[in-house]
XYZ file of C-alpha atoms in Angstrom:
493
model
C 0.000 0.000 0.000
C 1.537 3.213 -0.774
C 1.146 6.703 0.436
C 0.421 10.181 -0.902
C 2.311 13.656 -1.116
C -0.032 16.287 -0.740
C 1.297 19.667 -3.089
C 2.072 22.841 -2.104
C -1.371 24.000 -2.793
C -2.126 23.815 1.258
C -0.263 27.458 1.740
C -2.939 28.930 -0.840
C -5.513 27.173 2.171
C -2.979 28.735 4.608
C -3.373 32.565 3.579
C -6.930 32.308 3.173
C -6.885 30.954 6.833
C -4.477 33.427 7.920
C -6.902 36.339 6.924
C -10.260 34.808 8.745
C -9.233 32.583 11.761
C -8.290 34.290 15.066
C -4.459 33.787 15.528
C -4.028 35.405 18.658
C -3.565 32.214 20.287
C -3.686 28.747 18.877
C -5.944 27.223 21.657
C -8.770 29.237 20.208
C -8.335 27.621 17.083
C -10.698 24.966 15.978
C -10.123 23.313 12.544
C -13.567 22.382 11.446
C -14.901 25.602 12.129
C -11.743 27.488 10.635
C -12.408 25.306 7.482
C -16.254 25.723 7.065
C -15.667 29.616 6.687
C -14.219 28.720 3.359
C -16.438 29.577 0.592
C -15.387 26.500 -1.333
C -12.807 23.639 -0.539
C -13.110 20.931 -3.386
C -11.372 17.957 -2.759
C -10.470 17.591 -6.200
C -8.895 21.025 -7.088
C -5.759 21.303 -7.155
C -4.835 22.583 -4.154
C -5.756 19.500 -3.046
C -4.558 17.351 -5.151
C -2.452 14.231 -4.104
C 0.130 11.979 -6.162
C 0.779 8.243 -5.061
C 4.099 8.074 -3.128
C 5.599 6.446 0.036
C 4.402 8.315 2.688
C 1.844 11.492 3.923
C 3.801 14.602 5.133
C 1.168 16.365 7.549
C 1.960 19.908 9.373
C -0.325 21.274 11.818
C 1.081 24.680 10.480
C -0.463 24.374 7.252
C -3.785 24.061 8.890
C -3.156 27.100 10.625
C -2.640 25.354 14.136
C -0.114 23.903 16.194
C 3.113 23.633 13.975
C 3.289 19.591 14.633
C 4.643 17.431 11.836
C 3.226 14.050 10.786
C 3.874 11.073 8.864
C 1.333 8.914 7.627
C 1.625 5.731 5.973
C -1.307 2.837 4.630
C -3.669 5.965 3.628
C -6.369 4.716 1.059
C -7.333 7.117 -1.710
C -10.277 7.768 -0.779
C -9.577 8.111 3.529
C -9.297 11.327 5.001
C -6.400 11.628 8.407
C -6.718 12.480 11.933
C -3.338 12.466 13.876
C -2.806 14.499 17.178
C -3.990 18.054 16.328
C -4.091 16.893 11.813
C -8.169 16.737 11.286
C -8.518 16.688 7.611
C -10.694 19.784 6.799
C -13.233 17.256 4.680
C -13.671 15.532 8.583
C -16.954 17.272 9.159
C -19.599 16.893 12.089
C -23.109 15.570 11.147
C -21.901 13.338 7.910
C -21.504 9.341 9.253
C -17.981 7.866 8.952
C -16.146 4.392 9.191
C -13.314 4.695 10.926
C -9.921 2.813 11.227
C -6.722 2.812 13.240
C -3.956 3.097 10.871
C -2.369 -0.461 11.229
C 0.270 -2.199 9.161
C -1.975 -5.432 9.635
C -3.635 -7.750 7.088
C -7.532 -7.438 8.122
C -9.004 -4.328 8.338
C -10.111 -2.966 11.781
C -12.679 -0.513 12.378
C -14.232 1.034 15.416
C -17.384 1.096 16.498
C -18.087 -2.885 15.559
C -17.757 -2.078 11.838
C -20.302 0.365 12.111
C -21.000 4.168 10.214
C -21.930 6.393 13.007
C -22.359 10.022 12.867
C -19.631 12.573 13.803
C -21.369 14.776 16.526
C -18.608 17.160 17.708
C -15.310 17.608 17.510
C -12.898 19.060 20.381
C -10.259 21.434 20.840
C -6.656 21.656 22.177
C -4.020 19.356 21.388
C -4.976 15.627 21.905
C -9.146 16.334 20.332
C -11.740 14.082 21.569
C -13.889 12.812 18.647
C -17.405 12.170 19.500
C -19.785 9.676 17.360
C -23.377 9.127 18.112
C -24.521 7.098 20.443
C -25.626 3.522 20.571
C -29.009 2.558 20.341
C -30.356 2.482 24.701
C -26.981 4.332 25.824
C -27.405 8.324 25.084
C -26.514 8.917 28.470
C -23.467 6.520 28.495
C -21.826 6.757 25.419
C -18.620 5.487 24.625
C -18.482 5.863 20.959
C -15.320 8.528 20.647
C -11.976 8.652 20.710
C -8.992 11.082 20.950
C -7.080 11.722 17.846
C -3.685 11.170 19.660
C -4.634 7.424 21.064
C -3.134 6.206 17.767
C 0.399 7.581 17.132
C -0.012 6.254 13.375
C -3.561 8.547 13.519
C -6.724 7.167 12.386
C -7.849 7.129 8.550
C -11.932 8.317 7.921
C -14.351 6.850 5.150
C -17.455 8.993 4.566
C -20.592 7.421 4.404
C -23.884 8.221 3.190
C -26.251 5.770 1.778
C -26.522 2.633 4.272
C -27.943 -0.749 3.532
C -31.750 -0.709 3.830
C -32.521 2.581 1.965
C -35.419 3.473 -0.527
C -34.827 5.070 -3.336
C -37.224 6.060 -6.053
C -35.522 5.826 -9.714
C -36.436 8.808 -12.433
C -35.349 8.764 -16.029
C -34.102 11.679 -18.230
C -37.700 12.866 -18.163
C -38.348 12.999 -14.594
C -40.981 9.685 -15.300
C -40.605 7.601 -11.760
C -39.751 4.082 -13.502
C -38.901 2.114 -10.237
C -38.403 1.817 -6.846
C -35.062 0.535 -5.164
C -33.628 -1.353 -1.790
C -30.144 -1.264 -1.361
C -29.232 -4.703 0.180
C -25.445 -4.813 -0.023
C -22.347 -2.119 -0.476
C -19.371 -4.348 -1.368
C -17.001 -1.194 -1.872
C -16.252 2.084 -0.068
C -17.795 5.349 -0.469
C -15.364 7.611 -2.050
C -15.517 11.511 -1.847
C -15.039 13.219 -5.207
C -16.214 16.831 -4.101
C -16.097 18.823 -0.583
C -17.382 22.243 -1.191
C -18.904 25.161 1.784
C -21.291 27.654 0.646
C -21.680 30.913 2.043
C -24.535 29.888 3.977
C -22.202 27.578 5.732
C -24.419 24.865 3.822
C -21.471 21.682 3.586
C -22.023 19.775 0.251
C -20.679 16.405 -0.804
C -20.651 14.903 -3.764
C -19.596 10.684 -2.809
C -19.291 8.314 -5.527
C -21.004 5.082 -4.171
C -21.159 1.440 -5.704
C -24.311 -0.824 -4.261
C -26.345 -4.166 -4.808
C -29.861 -3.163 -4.609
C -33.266 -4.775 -5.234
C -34.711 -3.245 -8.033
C -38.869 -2.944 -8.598
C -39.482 -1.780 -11.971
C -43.457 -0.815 -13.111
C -42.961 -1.799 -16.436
C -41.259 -4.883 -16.254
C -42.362 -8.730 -15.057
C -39.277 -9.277 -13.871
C -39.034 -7.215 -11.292
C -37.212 -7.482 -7.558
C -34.020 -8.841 -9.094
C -30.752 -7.963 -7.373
C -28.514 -5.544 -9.763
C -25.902 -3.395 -9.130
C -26.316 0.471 -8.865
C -23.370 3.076 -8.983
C -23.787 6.974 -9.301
C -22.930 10.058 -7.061
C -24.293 11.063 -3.908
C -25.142 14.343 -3.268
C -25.574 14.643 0.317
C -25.668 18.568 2.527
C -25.681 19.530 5.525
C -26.618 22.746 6.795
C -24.912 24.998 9.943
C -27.158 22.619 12.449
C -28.328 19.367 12.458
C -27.655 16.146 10.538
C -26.559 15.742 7.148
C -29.261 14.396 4.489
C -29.161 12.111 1.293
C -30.536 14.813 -1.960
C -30.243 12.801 -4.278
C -27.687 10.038 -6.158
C -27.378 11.671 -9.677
C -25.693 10.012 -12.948
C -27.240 6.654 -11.618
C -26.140 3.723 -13.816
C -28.642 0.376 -13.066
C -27.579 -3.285 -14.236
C -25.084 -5.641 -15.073
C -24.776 -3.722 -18.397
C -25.307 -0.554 -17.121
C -28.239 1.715 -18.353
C -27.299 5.097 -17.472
C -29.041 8.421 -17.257
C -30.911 7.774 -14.009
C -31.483 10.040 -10.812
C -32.234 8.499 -6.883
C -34.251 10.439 -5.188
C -34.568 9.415 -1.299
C -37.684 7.674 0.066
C -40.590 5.896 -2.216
C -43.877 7.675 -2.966
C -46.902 5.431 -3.595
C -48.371 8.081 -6.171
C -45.087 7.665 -8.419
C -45.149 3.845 -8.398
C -46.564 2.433 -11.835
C -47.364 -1.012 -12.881
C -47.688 -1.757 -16.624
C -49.782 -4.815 -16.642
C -50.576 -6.988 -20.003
C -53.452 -9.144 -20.509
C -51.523 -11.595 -23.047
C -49.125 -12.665 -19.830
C -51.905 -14.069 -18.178
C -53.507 -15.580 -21.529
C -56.349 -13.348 -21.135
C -57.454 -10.687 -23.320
C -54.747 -8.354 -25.424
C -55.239 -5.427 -23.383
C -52.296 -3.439 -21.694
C -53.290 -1.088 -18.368
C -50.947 1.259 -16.170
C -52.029 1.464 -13.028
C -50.238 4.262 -10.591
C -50.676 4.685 -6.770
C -51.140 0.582 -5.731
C -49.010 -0.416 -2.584
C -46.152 -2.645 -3.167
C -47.875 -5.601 -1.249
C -51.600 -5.246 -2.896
C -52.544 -7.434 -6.052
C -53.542 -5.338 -8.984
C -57.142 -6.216 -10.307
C -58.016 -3.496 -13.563
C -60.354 -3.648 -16.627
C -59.914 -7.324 -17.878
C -56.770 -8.150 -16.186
C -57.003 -9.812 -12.436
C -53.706 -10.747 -10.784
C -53.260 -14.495 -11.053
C -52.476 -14.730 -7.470
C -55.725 -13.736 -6.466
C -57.923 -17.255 -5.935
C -61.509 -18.038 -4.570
C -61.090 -19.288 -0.943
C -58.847 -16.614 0.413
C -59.072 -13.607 2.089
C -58.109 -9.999 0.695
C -58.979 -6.916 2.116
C -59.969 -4.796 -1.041
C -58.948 -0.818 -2.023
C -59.576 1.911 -5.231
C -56.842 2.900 -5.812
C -56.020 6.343 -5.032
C -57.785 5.749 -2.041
C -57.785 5.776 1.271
C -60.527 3.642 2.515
C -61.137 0.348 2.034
C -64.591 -1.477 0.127
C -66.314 -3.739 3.153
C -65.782 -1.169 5.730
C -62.339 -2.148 6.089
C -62.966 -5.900 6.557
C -61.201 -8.792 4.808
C -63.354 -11.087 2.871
C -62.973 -14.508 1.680
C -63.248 -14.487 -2.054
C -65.856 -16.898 -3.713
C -65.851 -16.298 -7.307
C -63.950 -14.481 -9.855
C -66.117 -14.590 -13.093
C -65.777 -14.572 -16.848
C -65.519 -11.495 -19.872
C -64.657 -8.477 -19.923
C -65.564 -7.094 -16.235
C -65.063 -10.220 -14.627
C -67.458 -10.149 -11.485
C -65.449 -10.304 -8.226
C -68.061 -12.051 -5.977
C -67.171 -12.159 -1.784
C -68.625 -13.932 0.963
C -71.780 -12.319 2.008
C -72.771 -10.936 5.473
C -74.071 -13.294 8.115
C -77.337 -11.402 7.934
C -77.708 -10.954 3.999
C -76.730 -14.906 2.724
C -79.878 -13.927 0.168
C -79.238 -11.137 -0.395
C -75.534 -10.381 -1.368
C -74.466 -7.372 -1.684
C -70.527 -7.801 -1.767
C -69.160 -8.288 -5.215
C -68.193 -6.016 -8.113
C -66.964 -5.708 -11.554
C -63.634 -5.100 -12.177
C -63.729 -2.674 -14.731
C -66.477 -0.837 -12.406
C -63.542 1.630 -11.421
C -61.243 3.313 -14.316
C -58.236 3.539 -11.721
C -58.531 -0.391 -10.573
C -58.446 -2.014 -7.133
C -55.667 -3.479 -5.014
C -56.310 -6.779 -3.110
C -54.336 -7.260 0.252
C -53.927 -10.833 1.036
C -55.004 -11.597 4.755
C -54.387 -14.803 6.437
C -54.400 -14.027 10.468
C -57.178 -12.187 12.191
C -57.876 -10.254 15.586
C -59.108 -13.266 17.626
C -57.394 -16.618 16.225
C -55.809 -18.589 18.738
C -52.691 -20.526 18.358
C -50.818 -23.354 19.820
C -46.904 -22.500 20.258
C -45.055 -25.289 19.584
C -41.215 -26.347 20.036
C -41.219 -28.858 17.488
C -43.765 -31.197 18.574
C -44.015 -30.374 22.585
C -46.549 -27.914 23.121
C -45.402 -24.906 25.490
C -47.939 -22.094 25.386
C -50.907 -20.486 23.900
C -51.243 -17.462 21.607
C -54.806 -15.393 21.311
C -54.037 -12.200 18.034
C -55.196 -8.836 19.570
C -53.939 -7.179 16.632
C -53.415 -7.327 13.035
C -53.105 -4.206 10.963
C -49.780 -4.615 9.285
C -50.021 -5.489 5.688
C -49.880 -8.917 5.273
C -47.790 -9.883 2.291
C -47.920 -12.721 0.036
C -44.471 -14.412 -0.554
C -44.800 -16.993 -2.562
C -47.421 -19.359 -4.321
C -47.469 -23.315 -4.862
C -49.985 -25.008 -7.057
C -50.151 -29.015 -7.207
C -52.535 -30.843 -9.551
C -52.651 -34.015 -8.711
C -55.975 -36.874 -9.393
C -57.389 -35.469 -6.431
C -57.962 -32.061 -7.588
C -55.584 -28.713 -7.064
C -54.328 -27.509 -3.489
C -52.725 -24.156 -3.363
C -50.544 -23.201 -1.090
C -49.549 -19.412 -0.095
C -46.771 -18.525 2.318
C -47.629 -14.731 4.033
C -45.640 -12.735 5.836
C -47.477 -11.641 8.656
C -47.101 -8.890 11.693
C -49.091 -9.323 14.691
C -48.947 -8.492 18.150
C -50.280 -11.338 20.403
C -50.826 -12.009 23.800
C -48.374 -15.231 24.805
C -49.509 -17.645 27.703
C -46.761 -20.059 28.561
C -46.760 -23.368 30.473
C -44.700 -21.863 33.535
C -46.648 -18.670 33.747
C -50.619 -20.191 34.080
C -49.957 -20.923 37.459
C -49.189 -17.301 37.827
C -51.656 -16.359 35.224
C -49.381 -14.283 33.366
C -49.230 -13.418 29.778
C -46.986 -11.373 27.663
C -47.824 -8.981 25.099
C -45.570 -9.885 22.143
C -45.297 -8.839 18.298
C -44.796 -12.118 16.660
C -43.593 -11.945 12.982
C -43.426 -15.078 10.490
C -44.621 -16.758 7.572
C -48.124 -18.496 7.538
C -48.569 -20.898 5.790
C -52.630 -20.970 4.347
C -53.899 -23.864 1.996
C -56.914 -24.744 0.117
C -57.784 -28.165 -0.840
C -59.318 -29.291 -3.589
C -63.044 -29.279 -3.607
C -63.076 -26.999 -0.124
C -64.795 -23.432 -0.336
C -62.300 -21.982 1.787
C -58.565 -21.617 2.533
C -57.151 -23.109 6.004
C -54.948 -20.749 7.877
C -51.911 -24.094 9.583
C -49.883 -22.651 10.872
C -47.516 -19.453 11.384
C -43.553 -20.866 10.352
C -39.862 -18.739 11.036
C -41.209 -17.118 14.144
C -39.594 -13.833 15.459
C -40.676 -12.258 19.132
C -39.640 -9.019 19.657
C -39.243 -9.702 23.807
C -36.685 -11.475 25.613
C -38.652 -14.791 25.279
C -36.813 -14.596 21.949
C -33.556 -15.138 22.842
C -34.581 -17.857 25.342
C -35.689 -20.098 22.105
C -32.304 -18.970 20.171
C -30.324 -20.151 23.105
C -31.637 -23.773 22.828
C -32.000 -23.621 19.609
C -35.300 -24.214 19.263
C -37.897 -24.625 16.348
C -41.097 -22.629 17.240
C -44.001 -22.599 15.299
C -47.494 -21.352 16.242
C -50.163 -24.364 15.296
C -53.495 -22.653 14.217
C -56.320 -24.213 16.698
């Protein structure tokens, strides 16, 4: 690994200093503040500007501060230094950072368990205490910072500013959302091209980032693939507060990369589009785009009905564009989906009105179509929980008003008819009974998360809710099953 020479282009820095930072004694001096009255620093001007050699030659002096001298070794292009009172003037508060001890070592080390944590302050006089957000439960005892003269080799900073688990919404050259976006992996760092202060004291970066992301495209069928996604992040960050993602411009999406794209931060129902065609179905030749349906609802439009939407399950039915839902809100069990051109979309009927049904529809009765929501678990339904085959408690659903969303689909045919098989992803919040609490009568409120699994035989009306597989408990009961490794399901009654 080799090191860089940084040109004499610091003592232009150095004037300009010299004429707005207080020298009348270097104590008062602080080098992110001295830095952010700049108008603009770019990191790749010229004056900043750095050739591959041996080593980094740093001087406090040129930073306008105390006159110590530095050498740096095992600096990565694209890291910025902080050694004893050397804070690279890119090191800003409120942008997230990984950060490294500078170690002639194989494996890479970095603090904060390998984590990207916001810089929240940084202190003054000769050894500088860093400060980094805190952890998650610990505001009031954090011990995420460090002084910058713990490491005599100094410590090397990696901006960060998308993070695995964003949303982005993809626009083409005409502004036209054409997808939506999850970033799943970043394999590579996030290097800074551009460093520039406006006279508002507004801090703008310009990183150029490299991700694996899920991709969702409206027009396509096959959408949700994983594809790799470069461009450059524009991220700012004004006088107070955090800094924020604008936008990742010159976005290029795919294996072979089509360019010309712009990221814009968050997803917005009303952009998302589905381009749905009648001939992949093997129904009529008639092509629909439908705009505002939620990424977990089943599109049902003109002549076109989702193929995943069968007779014997439940779905929870919206306009879309809408807020409210048809049924008063309630999830119905489908009975028939009928033939033509507005196929009639017949439900179960009311307990009180089995002769007089007034729950169906056409679906080409609204111009804007409907979204179905599958629904397997209801407010009410009782469970066994099961460790493998022992039973150890009892479950009763309070409540269930987090989408529901339909994983996957199996079809068998077999002599006997067709069964059909969906596996849900379900959210719930339940209230737990186990074996060593009834004596105590005591029950636990607990969000329980899984897959159930819902099937519907052949020649049955309705789909049968089995049971709820790859449970999750957000409590403390959780870790209790991980410990001894345990399989728990929760066996519909």
């Amino acid at each position: 690994m080799h090191g860089f020479y940084i040109h004499d282009g610091l003592h232009i820095i150095r004037t300009k200093l010299l004429e707005l930072a207080d020298t009348s004694g270097p104590e008062k001096i602080n080098v992110q503040s001295a830095f952010s009255s700049l108008k603009t620093a770019n990191s790749n001007n010229s004056d900043w500007s750095i050739e591959e050699t041996s080593v980094v030659n740093l001087d406090g002096a040129e930073l306008n501060d105390f006159p110590a001298k530095y050498s740096v070794q095992l600096l990565r292009p694209y890291e910025f230094a902080a050694v004893g009172v050397w804070i690279h003037p890119n090191i800003v508060p409120g942008f997230k950072y990984k950060v490294r001890p500078i170690e002639n070592k194989e494996r890479t080390r970095f603090l904060f368990d390998n984590r990207a944590l916001e810089l929240m302050s940084i202190g003054r006089g000769y050894s500088r205490r860093l400060t980094f957000e805190a952890s998650p439960g610990l505001l009031n005892d954090n011990e995420n910072y460090f002084w910058t003269d713990s490491m005599p080799s100094g410590y090397a900073f990696q901006v960060h500013v998308v993070s695995v688990g964003d949303n982005f919404t993809v626009f083409d050259a005409n502004n036209v959302a054409v997808a939506t976006i999850e970033v799943t992996k970043i394999p590579n760092a996030q290097k800074e091209v551009n460093h520039e202060v406006i006279e508002n004291g507004e801090v703008r970066k310009n990183v150029e980032v490299n991700m694996l992301c899920k991709v969702d495209w409206f027009y396509k069928e096959d959408s949700s693939a994983i594809t790799p996604v470069t461009g450059i992040a524009v991220a700012s960050k004004l006088p107070r507060g955090s800094a924020k993602l604008i936008k990742i411009s010159d976005a290029a999406i795919g294996f072979i990369p089509c360019r010309g794209y712009t990221l814009i931060p968050g997803v917005d129902d009303k952009q998302r589009q589905l381009v749905l065609n009648g001939c992949s179905i093997g129904d009529a030749p008639t092509m629909y785009t439908m705009t505002g349906l939620e990424p977990y609802e089943l599109p049902v439009i003109g002549t076109y009905v989702d193929p995943r939407i069968m007779p014997g399950f439940h779905y929870k039915v919206r306009p879309t564009g809408h807020k409210n839902y048809l049924f008063e809100g309630n999830a119905l069990q489908l009975v028939n989906i009928g033939m033509g051109y507005g196929k009639r979309m017949t439900f179960k009927p009311d307990s009180h009105n089995l002769n007089n049904n007034t729950n169906f529809f056409w679906s080409d009765s609204y111009p804007e179509g409907y979204g179905f929501e599958p629904q397997a678990v209801f407010c009410g339904m009782k469970f066994d929980v099961m460790d493998d085959t022992q039973r150890i408690g009892e479950a009763t659903v309070f409540r269930s008003d987090n989408p529901q969303i339909e994983d996957q689909q199996c079809i068998v045919k077999s002599t006997n008819g067709v069964t059909v098989t969906k596996y849900i992803h379900v959210d719930v919040t339940c209230q737990v009974m186990l074996k060593s609490d009834k004596s105590d009568n005591e029950s636990h409120s607990v969000r329980v998360s899984g897959t159930a699994v819902v099937v519907k035989y052949s020649k049955q009306n309705e789909a049968k809710l089995l049971y709820i597989d790859n449970v999750g408990l957000s409590s403390k009961l959780n870790l209790v099953f991980m410990n001894q490794k345990s399989h728990i399901i929760f066996q519909a009654k």
